[in-house]
XYZ file of C-alpha atoms in Angstrom:
377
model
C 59.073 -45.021 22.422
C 56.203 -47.346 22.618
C 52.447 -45.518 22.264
C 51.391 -45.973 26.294
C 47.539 -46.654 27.167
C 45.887 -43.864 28.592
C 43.180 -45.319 30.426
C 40.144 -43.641 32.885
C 40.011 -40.341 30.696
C 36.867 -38.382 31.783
C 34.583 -37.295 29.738
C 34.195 -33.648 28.608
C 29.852 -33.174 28.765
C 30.146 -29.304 27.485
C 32.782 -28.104 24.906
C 33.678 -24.562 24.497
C 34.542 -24.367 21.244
C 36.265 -21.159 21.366
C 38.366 -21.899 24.684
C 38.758 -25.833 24.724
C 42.339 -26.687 23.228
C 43.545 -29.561 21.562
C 47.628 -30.163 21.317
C 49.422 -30.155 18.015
C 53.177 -30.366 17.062
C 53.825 -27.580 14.560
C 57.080 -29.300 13.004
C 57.768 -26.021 10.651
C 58.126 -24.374 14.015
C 61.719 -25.421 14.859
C 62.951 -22.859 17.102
C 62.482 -24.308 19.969
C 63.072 -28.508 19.206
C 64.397 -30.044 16.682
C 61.276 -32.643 16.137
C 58.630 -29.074 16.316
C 57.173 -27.465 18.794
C 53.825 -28.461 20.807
C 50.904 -25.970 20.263
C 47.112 -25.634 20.793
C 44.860 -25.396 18.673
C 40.871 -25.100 19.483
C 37.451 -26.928 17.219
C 36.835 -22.985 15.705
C 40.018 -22.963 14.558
C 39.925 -26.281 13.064
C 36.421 -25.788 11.147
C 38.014 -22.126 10.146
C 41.276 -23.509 8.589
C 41.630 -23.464 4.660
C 40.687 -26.662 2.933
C 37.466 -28.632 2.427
C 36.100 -30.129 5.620
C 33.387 -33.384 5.368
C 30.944 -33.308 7.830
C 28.218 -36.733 8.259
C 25.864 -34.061 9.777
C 25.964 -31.063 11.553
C 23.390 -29.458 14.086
C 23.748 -26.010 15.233
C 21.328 -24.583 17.545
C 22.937 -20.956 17.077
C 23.121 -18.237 14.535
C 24.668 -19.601 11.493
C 26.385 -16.832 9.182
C 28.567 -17.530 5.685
C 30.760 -15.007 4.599
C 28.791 -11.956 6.232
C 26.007 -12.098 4.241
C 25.631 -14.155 1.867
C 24.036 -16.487 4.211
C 22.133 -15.687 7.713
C 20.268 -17.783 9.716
C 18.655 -15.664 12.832
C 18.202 -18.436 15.458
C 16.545 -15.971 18.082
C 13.787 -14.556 15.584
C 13.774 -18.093 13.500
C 14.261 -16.024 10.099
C 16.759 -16.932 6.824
C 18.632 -14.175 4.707
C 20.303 -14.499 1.897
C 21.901 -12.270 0.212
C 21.661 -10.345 3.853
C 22.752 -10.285 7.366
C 19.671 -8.633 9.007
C 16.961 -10.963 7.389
C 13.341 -8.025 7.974
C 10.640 -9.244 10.313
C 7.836 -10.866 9.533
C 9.858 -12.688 6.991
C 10.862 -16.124 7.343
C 12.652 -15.887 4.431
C 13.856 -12.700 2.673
C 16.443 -12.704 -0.549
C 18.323 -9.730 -1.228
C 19.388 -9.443 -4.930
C 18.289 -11.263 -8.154
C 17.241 -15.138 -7.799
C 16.619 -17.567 -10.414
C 14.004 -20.890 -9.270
C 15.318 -23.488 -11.687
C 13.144 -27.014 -11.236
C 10.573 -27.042 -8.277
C 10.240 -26.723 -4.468
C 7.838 -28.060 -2.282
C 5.776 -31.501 -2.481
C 2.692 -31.561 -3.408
C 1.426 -33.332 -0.879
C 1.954 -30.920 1.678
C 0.412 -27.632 2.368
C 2.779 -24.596 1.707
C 4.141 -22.734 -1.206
C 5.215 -24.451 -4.621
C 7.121 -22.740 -7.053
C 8.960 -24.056 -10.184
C 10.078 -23.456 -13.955
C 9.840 -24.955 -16.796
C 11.928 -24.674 -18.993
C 10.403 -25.991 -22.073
C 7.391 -23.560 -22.126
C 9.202 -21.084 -20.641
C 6.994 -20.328 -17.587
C 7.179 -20.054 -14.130
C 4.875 -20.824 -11.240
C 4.185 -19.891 -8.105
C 1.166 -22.094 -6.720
C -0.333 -22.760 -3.338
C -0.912 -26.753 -1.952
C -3.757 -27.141 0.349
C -4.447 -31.057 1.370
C -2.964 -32.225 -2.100
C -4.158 -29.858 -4.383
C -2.751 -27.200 -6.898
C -4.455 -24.133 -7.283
C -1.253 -22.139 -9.332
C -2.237 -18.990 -8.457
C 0.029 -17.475 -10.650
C 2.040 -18.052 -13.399
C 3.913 -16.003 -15.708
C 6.328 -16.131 -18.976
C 8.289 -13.540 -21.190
C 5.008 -12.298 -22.104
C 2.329 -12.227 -19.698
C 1.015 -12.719 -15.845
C -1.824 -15.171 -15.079
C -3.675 -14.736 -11.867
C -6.185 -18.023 -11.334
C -8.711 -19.034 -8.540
C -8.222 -22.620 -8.511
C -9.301 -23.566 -12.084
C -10.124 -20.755 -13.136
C -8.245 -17.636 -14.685
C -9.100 -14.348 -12.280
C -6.690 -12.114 -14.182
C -4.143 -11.489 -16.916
C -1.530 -8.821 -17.439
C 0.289 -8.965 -21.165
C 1.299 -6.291 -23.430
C -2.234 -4.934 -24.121
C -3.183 -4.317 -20.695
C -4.765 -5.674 -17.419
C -7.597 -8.151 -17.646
C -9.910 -9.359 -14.521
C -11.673 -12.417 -16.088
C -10.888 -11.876 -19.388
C -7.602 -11.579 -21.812
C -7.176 -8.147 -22.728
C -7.630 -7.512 -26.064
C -7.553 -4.716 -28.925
C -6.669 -0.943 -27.309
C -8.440 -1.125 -23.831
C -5.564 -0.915 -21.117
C -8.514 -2.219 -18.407
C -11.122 -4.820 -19.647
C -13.635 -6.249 -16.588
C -15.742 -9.331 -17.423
C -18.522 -10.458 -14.838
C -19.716 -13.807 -14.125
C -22.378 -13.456 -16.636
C -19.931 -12.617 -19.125
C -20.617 -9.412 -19.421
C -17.454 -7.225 -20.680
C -16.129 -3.851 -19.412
C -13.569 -1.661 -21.433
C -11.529 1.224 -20.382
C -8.504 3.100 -22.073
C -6.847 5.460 -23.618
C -7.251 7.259 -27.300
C -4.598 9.020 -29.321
C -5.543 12.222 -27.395
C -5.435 10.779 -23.741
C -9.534 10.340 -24.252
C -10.269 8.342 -21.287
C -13.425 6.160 -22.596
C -15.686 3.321 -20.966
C -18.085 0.906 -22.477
C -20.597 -0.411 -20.384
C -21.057 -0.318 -16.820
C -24.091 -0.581 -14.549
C -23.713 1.692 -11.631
C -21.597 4.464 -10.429
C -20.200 8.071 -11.725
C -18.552 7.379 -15.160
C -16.245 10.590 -16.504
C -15.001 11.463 -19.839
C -12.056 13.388 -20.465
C -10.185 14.988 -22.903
C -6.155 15.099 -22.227
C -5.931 17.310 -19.202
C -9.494 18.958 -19.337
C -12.101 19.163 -17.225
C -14.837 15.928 -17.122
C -16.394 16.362 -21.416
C -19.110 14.205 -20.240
C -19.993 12.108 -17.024
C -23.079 10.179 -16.185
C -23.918 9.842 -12.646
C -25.595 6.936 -10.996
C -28.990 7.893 -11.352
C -28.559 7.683 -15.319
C -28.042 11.530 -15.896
C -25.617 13.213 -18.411
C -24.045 15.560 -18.107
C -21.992 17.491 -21.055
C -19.283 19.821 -19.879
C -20.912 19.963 -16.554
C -22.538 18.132 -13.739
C -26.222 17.153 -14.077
C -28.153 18.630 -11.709
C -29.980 16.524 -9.056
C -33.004 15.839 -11.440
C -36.250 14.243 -10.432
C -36.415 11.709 -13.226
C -34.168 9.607 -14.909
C -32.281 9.971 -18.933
C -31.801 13.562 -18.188
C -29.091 15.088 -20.467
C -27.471 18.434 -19.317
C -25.689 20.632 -21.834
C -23.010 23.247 -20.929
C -22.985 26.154 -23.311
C -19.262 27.542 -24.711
C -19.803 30.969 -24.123
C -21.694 31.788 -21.098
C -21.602 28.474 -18.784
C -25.155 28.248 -18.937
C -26.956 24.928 -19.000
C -29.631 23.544 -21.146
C -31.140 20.272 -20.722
C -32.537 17.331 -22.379
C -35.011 15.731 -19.735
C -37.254 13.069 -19.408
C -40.381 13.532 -16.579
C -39.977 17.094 -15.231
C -43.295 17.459 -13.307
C -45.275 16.910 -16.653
C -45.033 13.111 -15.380
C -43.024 10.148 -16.268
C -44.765 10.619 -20.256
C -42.958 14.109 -20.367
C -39.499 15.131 -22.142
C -38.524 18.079 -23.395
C -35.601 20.908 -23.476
C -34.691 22.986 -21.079
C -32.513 26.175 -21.223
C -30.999 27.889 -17.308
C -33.332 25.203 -15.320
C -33.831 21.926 -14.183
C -36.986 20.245 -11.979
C -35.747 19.300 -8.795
C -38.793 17.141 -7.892
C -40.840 20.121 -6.643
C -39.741 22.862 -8.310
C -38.000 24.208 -11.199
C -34.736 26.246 -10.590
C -32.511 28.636 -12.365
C -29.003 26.274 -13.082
C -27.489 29.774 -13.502
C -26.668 32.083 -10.522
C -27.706 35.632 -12.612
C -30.158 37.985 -13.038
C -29.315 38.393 -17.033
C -30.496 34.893 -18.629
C -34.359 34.154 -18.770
C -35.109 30.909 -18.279
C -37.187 28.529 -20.866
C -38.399 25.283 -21.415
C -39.984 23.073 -24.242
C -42.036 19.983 -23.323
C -44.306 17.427 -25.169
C -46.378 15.234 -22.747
C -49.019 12.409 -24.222
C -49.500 14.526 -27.757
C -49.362 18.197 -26.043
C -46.950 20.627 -27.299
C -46.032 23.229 -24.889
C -42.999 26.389 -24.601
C -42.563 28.111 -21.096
C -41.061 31.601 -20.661
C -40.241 32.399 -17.071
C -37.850 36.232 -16.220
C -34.518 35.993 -15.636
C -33.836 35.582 -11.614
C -32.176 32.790 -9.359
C -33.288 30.173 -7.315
C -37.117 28.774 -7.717
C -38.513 29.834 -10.795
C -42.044 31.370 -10.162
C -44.174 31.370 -11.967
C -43.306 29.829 -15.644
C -46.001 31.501 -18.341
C -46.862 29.140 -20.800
C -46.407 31.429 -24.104
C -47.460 28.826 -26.480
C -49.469 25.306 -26.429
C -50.193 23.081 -29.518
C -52.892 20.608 -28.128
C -53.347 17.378 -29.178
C -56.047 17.721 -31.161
C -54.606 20.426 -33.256
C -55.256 23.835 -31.480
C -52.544 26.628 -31.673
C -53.212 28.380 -28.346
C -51.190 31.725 -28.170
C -50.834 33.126 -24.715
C -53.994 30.005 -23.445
C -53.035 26.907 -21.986
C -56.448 25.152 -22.610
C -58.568 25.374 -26.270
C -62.508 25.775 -25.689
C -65.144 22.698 -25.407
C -65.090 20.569 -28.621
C -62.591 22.791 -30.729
C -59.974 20.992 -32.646
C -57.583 22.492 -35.425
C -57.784 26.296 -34.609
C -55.842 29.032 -33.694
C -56.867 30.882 -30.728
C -55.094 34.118 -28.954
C -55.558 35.635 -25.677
C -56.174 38.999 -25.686
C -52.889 41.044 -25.926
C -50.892 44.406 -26.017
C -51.430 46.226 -29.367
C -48.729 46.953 -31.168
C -47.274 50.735 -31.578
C -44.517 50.388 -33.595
C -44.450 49.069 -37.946
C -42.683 46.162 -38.917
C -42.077 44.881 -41.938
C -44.879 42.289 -43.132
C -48.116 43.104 -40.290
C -49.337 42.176 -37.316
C -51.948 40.120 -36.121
C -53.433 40.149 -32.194
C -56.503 40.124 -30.561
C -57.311 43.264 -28.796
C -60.368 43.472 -25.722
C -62.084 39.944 -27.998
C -61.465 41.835 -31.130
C -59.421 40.378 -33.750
C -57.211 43.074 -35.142
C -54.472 43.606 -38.036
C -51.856 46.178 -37.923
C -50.144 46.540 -41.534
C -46.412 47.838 -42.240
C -47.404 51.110 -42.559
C -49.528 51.156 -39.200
C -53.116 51.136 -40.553
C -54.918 48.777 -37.939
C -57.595 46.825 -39.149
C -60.483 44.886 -36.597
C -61.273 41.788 -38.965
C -63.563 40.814 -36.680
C -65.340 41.933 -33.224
C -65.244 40.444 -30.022
């Protein structure tokens, strides 16, 4: 039979491609004609058959999903999985599983994310475009990570350790450079010893494996040795914890002799007003050593807690040579004597004698207890 015109055939402005049909003779159906039977047949059916389809173009203003997974594209929330089905939000794109970048993405003359590999260095990039230009904010190889700030290198990771403005180098796992090129290093030693070179403000700790803080310096400059310095009044104070009791001595620089004054210190510290007992018991006497603008001077004060009052000053070499026992200040115009304040006399022997000055007299007490007055007061 001759093919007959159809003519005045409407046209179909909205297809349903699940329920619109199209007719097709299925000629290895022939139980019902001899030529094959007449079925339908609808356009998700025909892009779902087996076989390669060629499309020109295709637009799709739906979800679009391949094989489950392996391919999502969430028209509603405008997100892109691969690898999954249920791409997370605040993603617009989220890959599930391992990805290689092989060549580059993105055009440099548009804002947006670049990445790329090249494969004849063996590196890979991951840079940021803003009106034209590449900042490669990072980049990394088989061997290390590269952070950069437009030109400039911020920070590397390699096998050494973490650097922020500097390569690390030798054993420190952290090394910190500054703008004026001044270098930070902190790591590890054989024994877990955490250690740090330079530094200009802050708390810095020293520790041995597991222990307690060995040393720390707080940010006043203090340091403290198996304990925390106490809240000095000056600066370069050094506080020492001792092994057997837990009580501190001191190295110290301006006490309230003035900014000119160090010294040692044993069970106190100067607070700024007062000196105070570092150790909360009545069985450790506190005492103190201090030289101040040629003056020699040792400090006894009783065993107590709290503000130490008063201090007796037990000893004084002056600066112009005077050994004052038990005097803080040598009379008018003297220089290189010994002078003693007027003391307990002795009752018991010792071995060698005795010399002390008894109501002005000067007086000597031999091993076998004869006292002698050498000379009146």
């Amino acid at each position: 039979m001759a093919d007959t015109k159809i003519t005045a055939l409407a046209a179909i402005t909205t297809v349903d491609p699940a329920a619109d049909v199209l007719p097709i003779v299925d000629i290895s159906d022939t139980s019902m004609a001899a030529s094959g039977t007449t079925k339908k047949i609808t356009s998700n059916q025909i892009l779902g058959a087996g076989g390669t389809a060629t499309l020109a173009s295709a637009t799709i203003t739906g979800d679009l999903t391949v094989d489950t997974n392996v391919l999502k594209v969430d028209s509603s929330n405008n997100r892109v999985g691969i690898g999954t089905a249920s791409p997370v939000t605040g993603a617009t794109l989220q890959c599930v599983g391992t990805s290689t970048v092989s060549g580059g993405t993105g055009a440099s003359a548009a804002n947006g994310l670049h990445t790329w590999f090249d494969t004849g260095t063996n590196t890979g990039y991951i840079s940021s475009f803003h009106s034209g230009v590449d900042n490669r904010d990072l980049r990394y190889d088989a061997k290390s990570h590269v952070w950069s700030l437009a030109a400039g290198t911020a920070m590397t990771l390699n096998a050494t350790g973490l650097g922020v403005g500097i390569v690390p180098t030798g054993g420190a796992k952290l090394a910190i450079r500054d703008s004026g090129a001044n270098d930070s290093y902190i790591g590890l030693g054989a024994n877990n010893d955490i250690y740090l070179s330079t530094g200009t403000s802050g708390v810095h700790y020293f520790r041995k494996g597991s222990a307690a803080a060995s040393m720390m310096i707080d940010a006043s400059g203090n340091v403290g040795v198996g304990v925390t310095p106490s809240a000095w009044s000056g600066n370069t104070a050094i506080q020492l914890k001792s092994s057997a009791s837990s009580i501190a001595g001191a190295i110290f620089q301006g006490a309230n002799g003035g900014a000119n004054a160090n010294g040692f210190a044993y069970n106190c510290y100067f607070d700024g007003t007062n000196w105070q007992y570092i150790f909360t018991t009545t069985s450790h006497p506190a005492t103190r050593y201090q030289q101040s603008q040629g003056i020699h001077s040792w400090f006894n004060a009783a065993s107590g807690t709290g503000t130490i009052s008063p201090f007796t000053q037990a000893m004084t070499l002056d600066a112009l040579g005077n050994l004052l026992v038990g005097l803080t200040a040598a009379g008018t115009t003297a220089a290189k004597t010994i002078q003693i304040a007027n003391g307990t006399a002795p009752t018991a022997n010792v071995t060698g004698g005795q010399l002390y000055v008894e109501a002005g007299a000067l007086k000597y007490r031999g091993s076998s207890g004869t006292v002698t007055t050498i000379a009146n007061a």
